[in-house]
PDB file of C-alpha atoms and ligand atoms in Angstrom:
ATOM      1  CA  MET H   1      -3.660  12.540 -21.099  1.00 56.00           C
ATOM      2  CA  ASN H   2      -0.331  10.656 -20.999  1.00 66.00           C
ATOM      3  CA  LYS H   3       1.521   9.945 -24.241  1.00 79.00           C
ATOM      4  CA  ALA H   4       1.174   6.339 -25.482  1.00 86.00           C
ATOM      5  CA  GLN H   5       4.409   4.382 -25.330  1.00 94.00           C
ATOM      6  CA  ARG H   6       5.112   2.060 -28.252  1.00 97.00           C
ATOM      7  CA  ASP H   7       8.052   0.112 -26.818  1.00 98.00           C
ATOM      8  CA  ILE H   8       9.710  -0.797 -23.592  1.00 98.00           C
ATOM      9  CA  THR H   9      12.891  -2.566 -22.455  1.00 98.00           C
ATOM     10  CA  LEU H  10      13.106  -4.433 -19.134  1.00 98.00           C
ATOM     11  CA  ARG H  11      16.666  -4.794 -17.764  1.00 98.00           C
ATOM     12  CA  PHE H  12      17.754  -6.976 -14.849  1.00 98.00           C
ATOM     13  CA  LEU H  13      20.236  -9.652 -13.798  1.00 98.00           C
ATOM     14  CA  ALA H  14      19.482 -13.390 -14.152  1.00 97.00           C
ATOM     15  CA  GLU H  15      19.377 -14.640 -10.549  1.00 96.00           C
ATOM     16  CA  PRO H  16      20.213 -18.102  -9.120  1.00 95.00           C
ATOM     17  CA  GLN H  17      16.508 -18.952  -8.643  1.00 95.00           C
ATOM     18  CA  ASP H  18      15.990 -18.566 -12.430  1.00 95.00           C
ATOM     19  CA  VAL H  19      18.523 -21.283 -13.245  1.00 94.00           C
ATOM     20  CA  ASN H  20      18.009 -25.002 -14.006  1.00 91.00           C
ATOM     21  CA  PHE H  21      20.238 -27.957 -13.080  1.00 89.00           C
ATOM     22  CA  GLY H  22      22.471 -27.263 -16.068  1.00 89.00           C
ATOM     23  CA  GLY H  23      23.277 -23.735 -14.841  1.00 88.00           C
ATOM     24  CA  LYS H  24      21.205 -22.004 -17.551  1.00 95.00           C
ATOM     25  CA  VAL H  25      18.066 -19.934 -17.127  1.00 97.00           C
ATOM     26  CA  HIS H  26      14.827 -21.993 -17.320  1.00 96.00           C
ATOM     27  CA  GLY H  27      12.856 -21.586 -20.547  1.00 96.00           C
ATOM     28  CA  GLY H  28       9.847 -20.913 -18.332  1.00 96.00           C
ATOM     29  CA  ALA H  29      11.633 -18.016 -16.623  1.00 97.00           C
ATOM     30  CA  VAL H  30      12.416 -16.482 -20.018  1.00 98.00           C
ATOM     31  CA  MET H  31       8.762 -16.901 -21.024  1.00 98.00           C
ATOM     32  CA  LYS H  32       7.650 -15.161 -17.831  1.00 98.00           C
ATOM     33  CA  TRP H  33       9.946 -12.199 -18.558  1.00 98.00           C
ATOM     34  CA  ILE H  34       8.561 -12.072 -22.102  1.00 98.00           C
ATOM     35  CA  ASP H  35       5.000 -12.026 -20.747  1.00 98.00           C
ATOM     36  CA  LEU H  36       5.856  -9.245 -18.266  1.00 98.00           C
ATOM     37  CA  ALA H  37       7.482  -7.105 -20.970  1.00 98.00           C
ATOM     38  CA  ALA H  38       4.559  -7.718 -23.348  1.00 98.00           C
ATOM     39  CA  TYR H  39       2.114  -6.657 -20.616  1.00 98.00           C
ATOM     40  CA  ALA H  40       4.080  -3.480 -19.799  1.00 98.00           C
ATOM     41  CA  CYS H  41       4.309  -2.661 -23.512  1.00 98.00           C
ATOM     42  CA  ALA H  42       0.583  -3.244 -24.141  1.00 98.00           C
ATOM     43  CA  ALA H  43      -0.480  -1.336 -21.003  1.00 98.00           C
ATOM     44  CA  GLY H  44       1.830   1.533 -21.993  1.00 97.00           C
ATOM     45  CA  TRP H  45       0.318   1.702 -25.468  1.00 98.00           C
ATOM     46  CA  SER H  46      -3.356   1.281 -24.546  1.00 98.00           C
ATOM     47  CA  SER H  47      -3.434   2.828 -21.045  1.00 97.00           C
ATOM     48  CA  ARG H  48      -5.552  -0.211 -20.166  1.00 97.00           C
ATOM     49  CA  TYR H  49      -5.282  -3.456 -18.276  1.00 98.00           C
ATOM     50  CA  CYS H  50      -4.397  -6.166 -20.815  1.00 98.00           C
ATOM     51  CA  VAL H  51      -4.368  -9.960 -20.966  1.00 98.00           C
ATOM     52  CA  THR H  52      -2.249 -12.334 -23.009  1.00 98.00           C
ATOM     53  CA  ALA H  53      -4.288 -13.885 -25.833  1.00 98.00           C
ATOM     54  CA  TYR H  54      -1.498 -15.610 -27.725  1.00 97.00           C
ATOM     55  CA  ALA H  55       2.232 -16.266 -27.540  1.00 97.00           C
ATOM     56  CA  GLY H  56       3.993 -18.007 -30.377  1.00 94.00           C
ATOM     57  CA  GLY H  57       6.872 -18.355 -32.745  1.00 94.00           C
ATOM     58  CA  ILE H  58       9.149 -18.604 -29.732  1.00 97.00           C
ATOM     59  CA  ARG H  59      12.728 -19.470 -30.603  1.00 97.00           C
ATOM     60  CA  PHE H  60      15.359 -20.068 -27.955  1.00 97.00           C
ATOM     61  CA  VAL H  61      18.471 -19.121 -29.918  1.00 97.00           C
ATOM     62  CA  ALA H  62      21.070 -19.267 -27.135  1.00 97.00           C
ATOM     63  CA  PRO H  63      21.087 -20.020 -23.393  1.00 97.00           C
ATOM     64  CA  ILE H  64      21.246 -17.349 -20.677  1.00 97.00           C
ATOM     65  CA  HIS H  65      23.719 -17.887 -17.848  1.00 95.00           C
ATOM     66  CA  VAL H  66      23.180 -16.932 -14.211  1.00 95.00           C
ATOM     67  CA  GLY H  67      24.494 -13.420 -13.510  1.00 95.00           C
ATOM     68  CA  SER H  68      23.849 -12.259 -17.079  1.00 96.00           C
ATOM     69  CA  LEU H  69      22.467  -8.820 -17.713  1.00 97.00           C
ATOM     70  CA  VAL H  70      19.175  -9.512 -19.499  1.00 98.00           C
ATOM     71  CA  GLU H  71      17.310  -7.071 -21.736  1.00 98.00           C
ATOM     72  CA  VAL H  72      13.768  -7.856 -22.843  1.00 98.00           C
ATOM     73  CA  GLU H  73      12.684  -5.510 -25.622  1.00 98.00           C
ATOM     74  CA  ALA H  74       8.997  -5.338 -26.559  1.00 98.00           C
ATOM     75  CA  LYS H  75       7.427  -3.221 -29.289  1.00 98.00           C
ATOM     76  CA  VAL H  76       3.996  -2.882 -30.853  1.00 98.00           C
ATOM     77  CA  ILE H  77       4.063  -3.977 -34.507  1.00 98.00           C
ATOM     78  CA  TYR H  78       0.313  -4.072 -35.211  1.00 98.00           C
ATOM     79  CA  THR H  79      -2.896  -2.942 -33.531  1.00 98.00           C
ATOM     80  CA  GLY H  80      -6.380  -4.325 -34.173  1.00 98.00           C
ATOM     81  CA  ASN H  81      -9.561  -3.099 -32.519  1.00 98.00           C
ATOM     82  CA  SER H  82      -8.528  -4.351 -29.068  1.00 98.00           C
ATOM     83  CA  SER H  83      -5.392  -6.400 -29.724  1.00 98.00           C
ATOM     84  CA  MET H  84      -1.755  -5.378 -29.799  1.00 98.00           C
ATOM     85  CA  HIS H  85       0.695  -7.603 -31.632  1.00 98.00           C
ATOM     86  CA  ILE H  86       4.044  -7.288 -29.911  1.00 98.00           C
ATOM     87  CA  ALA H  87       7.451  -8.405 -31.173  1.00 98.00           C
ATOM     88  CA  LEU H  88       9.830  -9.412 -28.405  1.00 98.00           C
ATOM     89  CA  GLU H  89      13.545  -9.913 -28.355  1.00 98.00           C
ATOM     90  CA  VAL H  90      15.616 -11.090 -25.388  1.00 98.00           C
ATOM     91  CA  ASN H  91      19.309 -10.194 -25.376  1.00 98.00           C
ATOM     92  CA  ALA H  92      21.817 -11.122 -22.677  1.00 98.00           C
ATOM     93  CA  CYS H  93      25.417 -10.347 -21.881  1.00 97.00           C
ATOM     94  CA  ASP H  94      28.042 -10.610 -19.202  1.00 96.00           C
ATOM     95  CA  PRO H  95      27.621  -7.286 -17.334  1.00 96.00           C
ATOM     96  CA  LYS H  96      31.422  -6.907 -17.321  1.00 96.00           C
ATOM     97  CA  SER H  97      31.745  -7.120 -21.118  1.00 94.00           C
ATOM     98  CA  LEU H  98      28.348  -5.729 -22.283  1.00 85.00           C
ATOM     99  CA  ASN H  99      28.708  -7.919 -25.344  1.00 92.00           C
ATOM    100  CA  HIS H 100      25.005  -8.467 -26.122  1.00 95.00           C
ATOM    101  CA  ARG H 101      23.742 -11.497 -27.965  1.00 97.00           C
ATOM    102  CA  LEU H 102      20.252 -12.517 -29.014  1.00 98.00           C
ATOM    103  CA  THR H 103      18.914 -15.376 -26.889  1.00 98.00           C
ATOM    104  CA  THR H 104      15.172 -15.553 -27.609  1.00 98.00           C
ATOM    105  CA  HIS H 105      12.530 -13.954 -29.844  1.00 98.00           C
ATOM    106  CA  CYS H 106       8.782 -14.369 -30.329  1.00 98.00           C
ATOM    107  CA  ILE H 107       5.430 -12.679 -30.922  1.00 98.00           C
ATOM    108  CA  VAL H 108       2.827 -12.063 -28.219  1.00 98.00           C
ATOM    109  CA  ILE H 109      -0.711 -10.776 -28.722  1.00 98.00           C
ATOM    110  CA  MET H 110      -2.162  -8.798 -25.831  1.00 98.00           C
ATOM    111  CA  VAL H 111      -5.809  -7.716 -25.621  1.00 98.00           C
ATOM    112  CA  ALA H 112      -7.041  -4.664 -23.697  1.00 98.00           C
ATOM    113  CA  VAL H 113      -9.983  -5.568 -21.469  1.00 98.00           C
ATOM    114  CA  ASP H 114     -12.418  -3.813 -19.125  1.00 98.00           C
ATOM    115  CA  GLN H 115     -13.202  -4.790 -15.525  1.00 97.00           C
ATOM    116  CA  ASN H 116     -15.483  -7.582 -16.805  1.00 98.00           C
ATOM    117  CA  GLY H 117     -12.776  -9.067 -19.021  1.00 98.00           C
ATOM    118  CA  GLN H 118     -14.472  -7.814 -22.208  1.00 98.00           C
ATOM    119  CA  SER H 119     -12.202  -6.566 -24.967  1.00 98.00           C
ATOM    120  CA  VAL H 120     -12.123  -2.787 -25.437  1.00 98.00           C
ATOM    121  CA  SER H 121     -10.938  -0.520 -28.268  1.00 98.00           C
ATOM    122  CA  ILE H 122      -7.422   0.824 -28.181  1.00 98.00           C
ATOM    123  CA  PRO H 123      -5.580   3.649 -29.979  1.00 97.00           C
ATOM    124  CA  GLN H 124      -4.305   2.611 -33.404  1.00 97.00           C
ATOM    125  CA  TRP H 125      -0.616   2.383 -34.172  1.00 97.00           C
ATOM    126  CA  ASN H 126       0.401   3.361 -37.702  1.00 96.00           C
ATOM    127  CA  PRO H 127       3.788   2.325 -39.083  1.00 97.00           C
ATOM    128  CA  VAL H 128       5.966   5.161 -40.376  1.00 95.00           C
ATOM    129  CA  THR H 129       9.471   3.873 -41.123  1.00 97.00           C
ATOM    130  CA  GLU H 130      10.219   1.266 -43.799  1.00 98.00           C
ATOM    131  CA  ILE H 131      11.100  -1.383 -41.215  1.00 97.00           C
ATOM    132  CA  ASP H 132       7.913  -0.616 -39.260  1.00 98.00           C
ATOM    133  CA  LYS H 133       5.857  -0.998 -42.460  1.00 98.00           C
ATOM    134  CA  LYS H 134       7.505  -4.359 -43.263  1.00 98.00           C
ATOM    135  CA  GLN H 135       6.967  -5.654 -39.722  1.00 98.00           C
ATOM    136  CA  HIS H 136       3.332  -4.449 -39.796  1.00 98.00           C
ATOM    137  CA  GLU H 137       2.768  -6.305 -43.074  1.00 98.00           C
ATOM    138  CA  THR H 138       4.395  -9.440 -41.617  1.00 97.00           C
ATOM    139  CA  ALA H 139       2.109  -9.226 -38.560  1.00 97.00           C
ATOM    140  CA  ILE H 140      -0.877  -9.267 -40.956  1.00 97.00           C
ATOM    141  CA  ASN H 141       0.541 -12.256 -42.892  1.00 97.00           C
ATOM    142  CA  LEU H 142       1.132 -14.114 -39.628  1.00 97.00           C
ATOM    143  CA  MET H 143      -2.580 -13.796 -38.746  1.00 96.00           C
ATOM    144  CA  ASP H 144      -3.461 -15.928 -41.792  1.00 96.00           C
ATOM    145  CA  ILE H 145      -0.734 -18.461 -40.992  1.00 96.00           C
ATOM    146  CA  ARG H 146      -1.905 -18.655 -37.353  1.00 95.00           C
ATOM    147  CA  LYS H 147      -5.484 -19.241 -38.488  1.00 96.00           C
ATOM    148  CA  LYS H 148      -4.317 -22.277 -40.490  1.00 96.00           C
ATOM    149  CA  ILE H 149      -2.200 -23.565 -37.583  1.00 95.00           C
ATOM    150  CA  GLY H 150      -5.195 -23.106 -35.225  1.00 93.00           C
ATOM    151  CA  GLU H 151      -7.402 -25.153 -37.553  1.00 96.00           C
ATOM    152  CA  GLU H 152      -4.797 -27.950 -37.787  1.00 96.00           C
ATOM    153  CA  MET H 153      -4.339 -27.980 -34.002  1.00 95.00           C
ATOM    154  CA  GLN H 154      -8.059 -28.490 -33.325  1.00 96.00           C
ATOM    155  CA  ILE H 155      -7.394 -32.227 -33.525  1.00 96.00           C
ATOM    156  CA  PHE H 156      -5.409 -32.068 -30.246  1.00 96.00           C
ATOM    157  CA  ILE H 157      -8.269 -30.440 -28.314  1.00 94.00           C
ATOM    158  CA  GLU H 158     -10.640 -33.017 -26.839  1.00 84.00           C
TER     159      GLU H 158
HETATM  160  C1  COA V 201      -8.210 -12.637 -24.836  1.00 63.35           C
HETATM  161  C2  COA V 201      -9.720 -12.663 -24.608  1.00 63.35           C
HETATM  162  C3  COA V 201     -10.153 -11.445 -23.775  1.00 63.35           C
HETATM  163  C4  COA V 201     -10.366 -12.566 -25.991  1.00 63.35           C
HETATM  164  O1  COA V 201     -11.733 -12.801 -25.822  1.00 63.35           O
HETATM  165  P1  COA V 201     -12.704 -12.902 -27.080  1.00 63.35           P
HETATM  166  O2  COA V 201     -14.054 -13.269 -26.597  1.00 63.35           O
HETATM  167  O3  COA V 201     -12.076 -13.741 -28.149  1.00 63.35           O
HETATM  168  O4  COA V 201     -12.758 -11.388 -27.498  1.00 63.35           O
HETATM  169  P2  COA V 201     -13.012 -10.769 -28.898  1.00 63.35           P
HETATM  170  O5  COA V 201     -13.726 -11.734 -29.833  1.00 63.35           O
HETATM  171  O6  COA V 201     -13.610  -9.423 -28.658  1.00 63.35           O
HETATM  172  O7  COA V 201     -11.526 -10.588 -29.496  1.00 63.35           O
HETATM  173  C5  COA V 201     -10.706  -9.600 -28.954  1.00 63.35           C
HETATM  174  C6  COA V 201      -9.400  -9.600 -29.703  1.00 63.35           C
HETATM  175  O8  COA V 201      -8.641 -10.729 -29.304  1.00 63.35           O
HETATM  176  C7  COA V 201      -8.075 -11.331 -30.432  1.00 63.35           C
HETATM  177  N1  COA V 201      -7.884 -12.724 -30.115  1.00 63.35           N
HETATM  178  C8  COA V 201      -8.704 -13.520 -29.409  1.00 63.35           C
HETATM  179  N2  COA V 201      -8.180 -14.747 -29.315  1.00 63.35           N
HETATM  180  C9  COA V 201      -7.000 -14.715 -29.957  1.00 63.35           C
HETATM  181  C10 COA V 201      -5.985 -15.669 -30.212  1.00 63.35           C
HETATM  182  N3  COA V 201      -6.054 -16.929 -29.770  1.00 63.35           N
HETATM  183  N4  COA V 201      -4.915 -15.277 -30.917  1.00 63.35           N
HETATM  184  C11 COA V 201      -4.787 -14.037 -31.358  1.00 63.35           C
HETATM  185  N5  COA V 201      -5.708 -13.058 -31.149  1.00 63.35           N
HETATM  186  C12 COA V 201      -6.803 -13.411 -30.466  1.00 63.35           C
HETATM  187  C13 COA V 201      -9.130 -11.112 -31.515  1.00 63.35           C
HETATM  188  O9  COA V 201      -8.556 -11.244 -32.812  1.00 63.35           O
HETATM  189  C14 COA V 201      -9.544  -9.686 -31.232  1.00 63.35           C
HETATM  190  O10 COA V 201      -8.639  -8.779 -31.808  1.00 63.35           O
HETATM  191  P3  COA V 201      -9.137  -7.333 -32.366  1.00 63.35           P
HETATM  192  O11 COA V 201     -10.095  -6.750 -31.354  1.00 63.35           O
HETATM  193  O12 COA V 201      -7.883  -6.531 -32.455  1.00 63.35           O
HETATM  194  O13 COA V 201      -9.785  -7.596 -33.675  1.00 63.35           O
HETATM  195  C15 COA V 201     -10.198 -13.983 -23.912  1.00 63.35           C
HETATM  196  O14 COA V 201      -9.959 -15.079 -24.793  1.00 63.35           O
HETATM  197  C16 COA V 201      -9.486 -14.253 -22.606  1.00 63.35           C
HETATM  198  O15 COA V 201      -9.802 -13.646 -21.587  1.00 63.35           O
HETATM  199  N6  COA V 201      -8.513 -15.175 -22.616  1.00 63.35           N
HETATM  200  C17 COA V 201      -7.761 -15.521 -21.426  1.00 63.35           C
HETATM  201  C18 COA V 201      -6.647 -14.503 -21.211  1.00 63.35           C
HETATM  202  C19 COA V 201      -5.730 -14.959 -20.096  1.00 63.35           C
HETATM  203  O16 COA V 201      -6.175 -15.445 -19.086  1.00 63.35           O
HETATM  204  N7  COA V 201      -4.411 -14.777 -20.326  1.00 63.35           N
HETATM  205  C20 COA V 201      -3.410 -15.253 -19.405  1.00 63.35           C
HETATM  206  C21 COA V 201      -3.212 -14.373 -18.222  1.00 63.35           C
HETATM  207  S1  COA V 201      -3.109 -12.641 -18.597  1.00 63.35           S
END
């Protein structure tokens, strides 16, 4: 059996079709890259097909310019029975200078599913390093916060 992979980094150049009228990469394009990286990360950890259950806490810190070298880093920070909580960070730089800067970060929750779309159990990830333990604990705290946000947001669903 193949070894599970906890993290992955996608690297590519921001192309003209990704750019808005202001010459910066569309927020939607960044979100698509985040979703792709989260999928590759979750599939690599679970060896399963996965779907996106949640994406949140997204913060666009700085714009990405056309021609930038983009790196989308995704890593598992918590596993449930079928879900993988994934922390994502997007960094970009001019490929001539390689001077990376953070542009976007967020959390995505992917769920491993079978051919009928039913959630299935995945291997557990256990934090080892101090930073991993802190991030794992934060992922657990965020579940409570998200529950409260979900309850508040019910009012917008008709
Ligand atoms: C994600 C999905 C399979 C979950 O279905 P479900 O009936 O809630 O399944 P379960 O009750 O078995 O929950 C499965 C896991 O999803 C998690 N989950 C479900 N909805 C969630 C949400 N909104 N936020 C965070 N986690 C969620 C549950 O906590 C559970 O985690 P665990 O197994 O680690 O404890 C289902 O909602 C779905 O198919 N959604 C659409 C996915 C989609 O189309 N994504 C976009 C394209 S990929």
